[in-house]
Coordinates of N, CA and C in Angstrom, one line a residue:
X1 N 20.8 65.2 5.8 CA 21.1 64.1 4.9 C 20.8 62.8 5.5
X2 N 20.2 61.8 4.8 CA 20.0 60.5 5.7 C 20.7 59.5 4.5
X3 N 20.8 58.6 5.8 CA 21.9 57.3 5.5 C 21.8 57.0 3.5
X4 N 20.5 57.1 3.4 CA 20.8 56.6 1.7 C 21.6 57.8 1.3
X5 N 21.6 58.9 1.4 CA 22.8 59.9 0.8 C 23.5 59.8 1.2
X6 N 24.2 59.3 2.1 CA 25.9 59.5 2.3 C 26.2 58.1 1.9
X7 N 25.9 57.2 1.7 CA 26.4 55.7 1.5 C 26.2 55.9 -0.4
X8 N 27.3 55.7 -1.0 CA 27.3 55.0 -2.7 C 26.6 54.1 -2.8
X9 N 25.8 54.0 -3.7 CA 25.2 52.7 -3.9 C 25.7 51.6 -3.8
X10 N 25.2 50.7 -3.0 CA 25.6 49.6 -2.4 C 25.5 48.0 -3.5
X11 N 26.2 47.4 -3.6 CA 25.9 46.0 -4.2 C 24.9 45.4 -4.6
X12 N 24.6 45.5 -2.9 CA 22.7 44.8 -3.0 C 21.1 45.8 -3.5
X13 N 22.1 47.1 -3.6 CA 20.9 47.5 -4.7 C 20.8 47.5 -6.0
X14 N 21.5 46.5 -6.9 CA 21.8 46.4 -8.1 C 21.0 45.2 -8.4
X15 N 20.7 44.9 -9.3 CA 20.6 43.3 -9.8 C 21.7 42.3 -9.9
X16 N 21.3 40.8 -9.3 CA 22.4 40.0 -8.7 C 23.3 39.5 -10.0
X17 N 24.4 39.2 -10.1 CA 24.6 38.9 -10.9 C 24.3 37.5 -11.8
X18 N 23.6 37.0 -11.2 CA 22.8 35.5 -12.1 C 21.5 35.3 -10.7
X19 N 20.9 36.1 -11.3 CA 19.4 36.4 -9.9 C 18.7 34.9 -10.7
X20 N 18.4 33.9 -11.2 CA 17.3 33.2 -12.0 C 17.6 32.0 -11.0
X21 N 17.4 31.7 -10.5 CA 17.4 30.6 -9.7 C 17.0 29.4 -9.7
X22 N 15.5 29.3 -10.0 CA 14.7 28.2 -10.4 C 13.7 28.6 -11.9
X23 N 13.5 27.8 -12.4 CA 12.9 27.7 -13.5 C 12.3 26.4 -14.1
X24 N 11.1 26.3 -13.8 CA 10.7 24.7 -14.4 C 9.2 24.8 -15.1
X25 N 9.0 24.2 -16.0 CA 7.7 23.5 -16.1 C 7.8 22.1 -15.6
X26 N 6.9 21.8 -14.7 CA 6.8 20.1 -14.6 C 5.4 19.6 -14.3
X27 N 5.5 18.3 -14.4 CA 4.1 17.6 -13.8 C 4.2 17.0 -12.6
X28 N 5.0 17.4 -11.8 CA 4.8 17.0 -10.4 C 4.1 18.3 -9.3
X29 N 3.7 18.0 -8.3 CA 3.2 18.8 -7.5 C 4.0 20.0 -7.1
X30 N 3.4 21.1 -6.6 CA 4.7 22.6 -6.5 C 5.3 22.4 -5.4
X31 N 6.0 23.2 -5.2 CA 5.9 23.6 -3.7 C 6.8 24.9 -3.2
X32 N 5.5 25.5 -2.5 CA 5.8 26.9 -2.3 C 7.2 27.2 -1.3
X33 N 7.6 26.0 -0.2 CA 8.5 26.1 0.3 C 9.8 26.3 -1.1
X34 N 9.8 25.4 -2.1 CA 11.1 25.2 -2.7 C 11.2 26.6 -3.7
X35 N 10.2 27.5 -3.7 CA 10.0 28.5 -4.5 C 11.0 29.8 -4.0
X36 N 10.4 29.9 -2.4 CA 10.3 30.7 -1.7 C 12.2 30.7 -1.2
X37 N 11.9 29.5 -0.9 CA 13.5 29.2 -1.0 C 14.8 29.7 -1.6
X38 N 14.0 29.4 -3.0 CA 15.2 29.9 -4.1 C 15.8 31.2 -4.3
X39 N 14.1 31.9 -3.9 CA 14.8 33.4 -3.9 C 15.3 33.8 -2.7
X40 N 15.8 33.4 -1.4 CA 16.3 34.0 -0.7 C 17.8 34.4 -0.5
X41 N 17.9 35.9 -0.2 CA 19.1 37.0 -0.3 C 19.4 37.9 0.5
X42 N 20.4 37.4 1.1 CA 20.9 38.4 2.0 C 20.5 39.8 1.7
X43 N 20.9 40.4 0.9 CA 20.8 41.9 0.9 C 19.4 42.2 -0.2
X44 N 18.1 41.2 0.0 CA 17.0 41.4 -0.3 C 16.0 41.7 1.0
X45 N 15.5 43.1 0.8 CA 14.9 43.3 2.0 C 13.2 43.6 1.4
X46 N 12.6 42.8 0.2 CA 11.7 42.4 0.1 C 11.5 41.3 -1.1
X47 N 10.2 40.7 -0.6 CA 10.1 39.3 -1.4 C 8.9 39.2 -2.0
X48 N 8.5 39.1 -3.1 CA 7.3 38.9 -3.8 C 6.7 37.5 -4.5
X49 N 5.7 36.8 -3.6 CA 5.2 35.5 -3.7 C 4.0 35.3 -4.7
X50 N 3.9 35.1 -5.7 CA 2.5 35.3 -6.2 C 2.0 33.6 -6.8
X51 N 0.5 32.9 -6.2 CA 0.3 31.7 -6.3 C -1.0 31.5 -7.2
X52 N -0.6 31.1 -7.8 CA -1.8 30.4 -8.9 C -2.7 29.0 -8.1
X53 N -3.4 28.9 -8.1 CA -4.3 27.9 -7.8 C -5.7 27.3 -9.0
X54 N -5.8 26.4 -8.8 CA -7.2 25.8 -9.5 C -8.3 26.4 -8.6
X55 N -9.4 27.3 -9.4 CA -10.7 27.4 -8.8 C -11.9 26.2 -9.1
X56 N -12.8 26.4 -8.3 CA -13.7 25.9 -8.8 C -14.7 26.7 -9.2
X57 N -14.4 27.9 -10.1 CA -15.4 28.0 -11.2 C -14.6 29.3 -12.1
X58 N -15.4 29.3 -13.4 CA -14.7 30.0 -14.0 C -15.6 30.6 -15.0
X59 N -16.3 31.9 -15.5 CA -17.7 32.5 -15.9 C -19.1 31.9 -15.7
X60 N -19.0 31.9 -14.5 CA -20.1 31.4 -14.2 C -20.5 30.2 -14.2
X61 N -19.7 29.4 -14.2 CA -19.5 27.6 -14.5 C -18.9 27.1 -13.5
X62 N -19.2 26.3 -12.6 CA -18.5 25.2 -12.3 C -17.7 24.2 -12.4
X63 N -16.0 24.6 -12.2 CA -14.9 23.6 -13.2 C -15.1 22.5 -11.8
X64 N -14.6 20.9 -12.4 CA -14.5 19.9 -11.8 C -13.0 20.0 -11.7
X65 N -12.1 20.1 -12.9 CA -11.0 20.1 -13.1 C -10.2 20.7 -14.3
X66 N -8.8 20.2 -14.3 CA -8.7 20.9 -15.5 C -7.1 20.2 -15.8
X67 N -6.6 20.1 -17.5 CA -5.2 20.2 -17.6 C -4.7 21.0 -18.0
X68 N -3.4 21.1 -18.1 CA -1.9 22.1 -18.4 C -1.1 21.2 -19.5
X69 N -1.3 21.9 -20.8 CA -0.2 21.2 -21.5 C 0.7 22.2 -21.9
X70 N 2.0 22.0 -22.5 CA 2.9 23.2 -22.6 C 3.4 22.3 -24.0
X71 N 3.8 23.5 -25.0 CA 5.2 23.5 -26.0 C 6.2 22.9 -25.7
X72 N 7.4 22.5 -26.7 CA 8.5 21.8 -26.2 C 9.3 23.2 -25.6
X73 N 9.2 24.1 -26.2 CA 9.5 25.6 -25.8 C 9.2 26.2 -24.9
X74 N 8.1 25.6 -23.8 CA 8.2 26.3 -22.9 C 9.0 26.7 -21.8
X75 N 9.9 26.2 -21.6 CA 10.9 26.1 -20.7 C 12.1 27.4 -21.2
X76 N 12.2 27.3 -22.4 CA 13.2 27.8 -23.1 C 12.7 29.7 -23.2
X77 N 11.1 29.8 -23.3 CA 10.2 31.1 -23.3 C 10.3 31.2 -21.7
X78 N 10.1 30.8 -20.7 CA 10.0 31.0 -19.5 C 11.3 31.6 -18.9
X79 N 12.7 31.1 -19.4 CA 13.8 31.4 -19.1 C 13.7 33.5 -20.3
X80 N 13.2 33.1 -21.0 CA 13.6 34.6 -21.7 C 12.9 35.4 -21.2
X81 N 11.2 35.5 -20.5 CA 10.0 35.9 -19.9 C 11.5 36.6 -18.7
X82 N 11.5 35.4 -17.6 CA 12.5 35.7 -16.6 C 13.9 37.1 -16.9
X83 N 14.2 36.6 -17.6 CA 15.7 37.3 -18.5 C 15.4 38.9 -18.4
X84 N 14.0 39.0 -19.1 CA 13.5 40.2 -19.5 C 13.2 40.9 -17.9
X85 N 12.3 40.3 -17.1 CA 12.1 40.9 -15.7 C 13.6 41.0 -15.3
X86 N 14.0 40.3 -15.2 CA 15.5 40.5 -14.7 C 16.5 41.7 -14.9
X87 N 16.6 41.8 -16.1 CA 17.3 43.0 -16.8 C 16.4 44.4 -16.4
X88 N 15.1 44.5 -16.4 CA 14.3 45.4 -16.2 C 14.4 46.0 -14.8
X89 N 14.1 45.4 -13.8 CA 14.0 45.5 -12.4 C 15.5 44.9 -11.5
X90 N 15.9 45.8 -10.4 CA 17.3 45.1 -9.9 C 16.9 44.1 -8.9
X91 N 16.4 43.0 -9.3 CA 15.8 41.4 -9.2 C 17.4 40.9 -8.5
X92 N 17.5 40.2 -6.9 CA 18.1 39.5 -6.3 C 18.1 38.3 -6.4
X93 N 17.0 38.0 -6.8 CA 16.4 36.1 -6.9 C 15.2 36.4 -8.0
X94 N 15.1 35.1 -8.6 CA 14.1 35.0 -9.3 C 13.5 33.5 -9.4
X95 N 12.3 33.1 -9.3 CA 12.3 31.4 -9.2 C 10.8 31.6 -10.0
X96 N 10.6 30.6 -10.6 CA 9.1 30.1 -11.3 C 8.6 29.3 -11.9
X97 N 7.5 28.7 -11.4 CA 7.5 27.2 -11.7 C 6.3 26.8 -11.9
X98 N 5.9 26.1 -13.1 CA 4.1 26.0 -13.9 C 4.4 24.5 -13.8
X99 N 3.0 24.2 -13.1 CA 2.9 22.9 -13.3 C 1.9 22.3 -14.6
X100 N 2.4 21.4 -15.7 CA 1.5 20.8 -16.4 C 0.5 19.3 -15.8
X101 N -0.2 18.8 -16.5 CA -1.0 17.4 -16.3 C -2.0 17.8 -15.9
X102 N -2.9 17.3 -15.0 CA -4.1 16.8 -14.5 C -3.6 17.5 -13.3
X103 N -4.6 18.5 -12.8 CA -5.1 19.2 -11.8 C -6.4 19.3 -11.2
X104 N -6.7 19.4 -9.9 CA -7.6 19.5 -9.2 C -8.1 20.6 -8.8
X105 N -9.0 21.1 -8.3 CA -9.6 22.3 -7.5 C -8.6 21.8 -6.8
X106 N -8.2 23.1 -6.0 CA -7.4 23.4 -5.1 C -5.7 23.6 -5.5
X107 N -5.3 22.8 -6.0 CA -3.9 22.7 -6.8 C -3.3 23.6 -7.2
X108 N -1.7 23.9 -6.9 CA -1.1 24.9 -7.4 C -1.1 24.4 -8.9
X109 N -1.0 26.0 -9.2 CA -1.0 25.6 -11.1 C 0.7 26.0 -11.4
X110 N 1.0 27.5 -10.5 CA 2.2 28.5 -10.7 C 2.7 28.9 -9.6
X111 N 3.6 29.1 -9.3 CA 4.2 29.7 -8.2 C 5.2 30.8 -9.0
X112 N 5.4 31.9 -8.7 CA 6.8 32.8 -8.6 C 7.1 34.3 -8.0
X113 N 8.1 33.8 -7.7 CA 8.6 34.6 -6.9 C 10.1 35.7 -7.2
X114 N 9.9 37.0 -6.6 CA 11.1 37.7 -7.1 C 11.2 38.2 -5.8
X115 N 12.7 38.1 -5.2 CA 13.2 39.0 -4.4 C 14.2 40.4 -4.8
X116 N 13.9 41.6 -4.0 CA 14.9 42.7 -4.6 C 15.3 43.6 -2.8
X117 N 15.8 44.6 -3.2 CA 16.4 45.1 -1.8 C 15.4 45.9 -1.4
X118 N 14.5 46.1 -2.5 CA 13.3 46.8 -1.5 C 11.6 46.6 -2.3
X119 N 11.1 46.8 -1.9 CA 9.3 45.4 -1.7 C 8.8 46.6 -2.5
X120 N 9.0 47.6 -3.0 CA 7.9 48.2 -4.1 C 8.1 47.2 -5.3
X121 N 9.9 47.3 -5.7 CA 10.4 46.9 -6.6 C 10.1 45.2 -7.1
X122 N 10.1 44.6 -6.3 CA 9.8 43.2 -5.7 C 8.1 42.8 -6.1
X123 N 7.3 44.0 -5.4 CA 6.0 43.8 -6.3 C 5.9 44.0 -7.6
X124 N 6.6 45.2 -8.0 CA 6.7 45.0 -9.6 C 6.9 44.3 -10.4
X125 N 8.6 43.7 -9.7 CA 8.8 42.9 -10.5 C 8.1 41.3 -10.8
X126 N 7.3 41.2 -9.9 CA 6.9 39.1 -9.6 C 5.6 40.1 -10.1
X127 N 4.6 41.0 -10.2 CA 3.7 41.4 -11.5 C 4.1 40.8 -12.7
X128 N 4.9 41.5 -13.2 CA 5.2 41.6 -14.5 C 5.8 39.6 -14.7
X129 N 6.7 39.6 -13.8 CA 6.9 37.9 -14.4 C 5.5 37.4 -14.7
X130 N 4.5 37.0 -13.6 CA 3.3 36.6 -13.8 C 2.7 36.8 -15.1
X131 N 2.6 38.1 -15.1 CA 2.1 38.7 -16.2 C 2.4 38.1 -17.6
X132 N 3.7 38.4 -17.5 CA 4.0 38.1 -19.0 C 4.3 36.5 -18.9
X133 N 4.3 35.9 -17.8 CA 4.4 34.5 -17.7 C 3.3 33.7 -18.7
X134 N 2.1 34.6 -18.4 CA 0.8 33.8 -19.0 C 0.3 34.8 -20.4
X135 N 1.0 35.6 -20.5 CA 0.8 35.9 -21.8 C 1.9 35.4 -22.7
X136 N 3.0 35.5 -22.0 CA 4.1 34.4 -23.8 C 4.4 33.3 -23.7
X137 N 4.7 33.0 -22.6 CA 4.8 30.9 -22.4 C 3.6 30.0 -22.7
X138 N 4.3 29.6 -23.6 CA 3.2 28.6 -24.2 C 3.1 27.6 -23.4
X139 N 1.5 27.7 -22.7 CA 1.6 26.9 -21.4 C -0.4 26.8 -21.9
X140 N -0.9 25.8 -22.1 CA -2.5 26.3 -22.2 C -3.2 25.5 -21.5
X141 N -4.7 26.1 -20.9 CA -5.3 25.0 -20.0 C -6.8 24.7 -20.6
X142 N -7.0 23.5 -20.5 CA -8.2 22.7 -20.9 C -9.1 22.3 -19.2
X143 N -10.1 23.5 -19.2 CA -10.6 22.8 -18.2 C -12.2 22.5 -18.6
X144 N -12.6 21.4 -17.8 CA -13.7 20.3 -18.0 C -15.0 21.0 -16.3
X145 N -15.7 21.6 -17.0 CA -16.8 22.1 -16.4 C -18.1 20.4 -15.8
X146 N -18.6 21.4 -14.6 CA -19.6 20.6 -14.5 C -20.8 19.8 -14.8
X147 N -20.8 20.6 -16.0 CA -22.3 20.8 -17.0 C -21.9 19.7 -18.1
X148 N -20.5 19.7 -18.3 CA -20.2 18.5 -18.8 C -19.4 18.9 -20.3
X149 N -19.4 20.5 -20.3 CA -18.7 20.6 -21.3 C -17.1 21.3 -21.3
X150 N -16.2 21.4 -22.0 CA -15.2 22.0 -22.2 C -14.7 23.2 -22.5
X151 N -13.6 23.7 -22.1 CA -13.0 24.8 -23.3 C -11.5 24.9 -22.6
X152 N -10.8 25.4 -23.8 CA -9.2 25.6 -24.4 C -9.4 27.2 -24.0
X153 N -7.9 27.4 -22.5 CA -7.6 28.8 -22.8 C -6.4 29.2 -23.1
X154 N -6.1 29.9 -23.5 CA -4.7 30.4 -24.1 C -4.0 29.9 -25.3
X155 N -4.9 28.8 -26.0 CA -4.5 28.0 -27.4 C -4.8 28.8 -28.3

């Protein structure tokens, strides 16, 4: 018998009791420190970081740049997105944070992160946030190509 069979399930393998920690849309710059931060937990013994960035290019095009505009709702969708990972996976921390405005190549767009007591769970879970981060938050990006022309994604 090894140690996980004789010990009852432990506290820290549950989900925390208010795991949501950070939650923002804004127009200021990210930062992965204050992300990474939020989710830390003692009795998390893995952490899942996933970072959005501006490329410079996007089907075969060269982006110069691009913006982020969001719903008055997004903040309000991002908290339910969260809720739902939460309830799903036993999430210790949860933090996630979209930046709107004027972006550059190179620029974080998204940061988030989920901590849980063990790193399969942890990968799943900051998947699925992402995931469903950019498919239900009304968050959409306009970016402006080299060639001089435009397009709208997720509008």
């Amino acid at each position: 018998m090894d140690r996980m069979e004789r010990i009852p399930e432990h506290p820290g393998e549950r989900t925390a009791a208010d795991p949501i920690r950070l939650l923002a849309v804004r127009d200021t710059p990210l930062s992965l420190d204050e992300v990474f931060a939020a989710v830390g937990d003692d009795a998390a013994g893995g952490t899942a970081l996933f970072v959005g960035t501006v490329r410079d290019h996007d089907g075969g095009a060269d982006v110069e740049g691009l913006g982020y505009s969001s719903h008055p709702s997004a903040e309000a969708e991002l908290r339910r997105v969260a809720e739902k990972v939460a309830a799903d996976f036993p999430v210790r921390a949860l933090a996630a944070v979209h930046r709107v405005g004027e972006l550059a190549v190179g620029d974080l767009a998204v940061v988030v992160a989920v901590s849980c007591a063990h790193r399969a769970e942890a990968f799943e879970a900051c998947r699925r946030l992402i995931d469903d981060l950019k498919r239900e938050v009304p968050i959409w990006k306009h970016q402006r190509f080299a060639d001089g022309t435009e397009e709208w994604v997720g509008a």
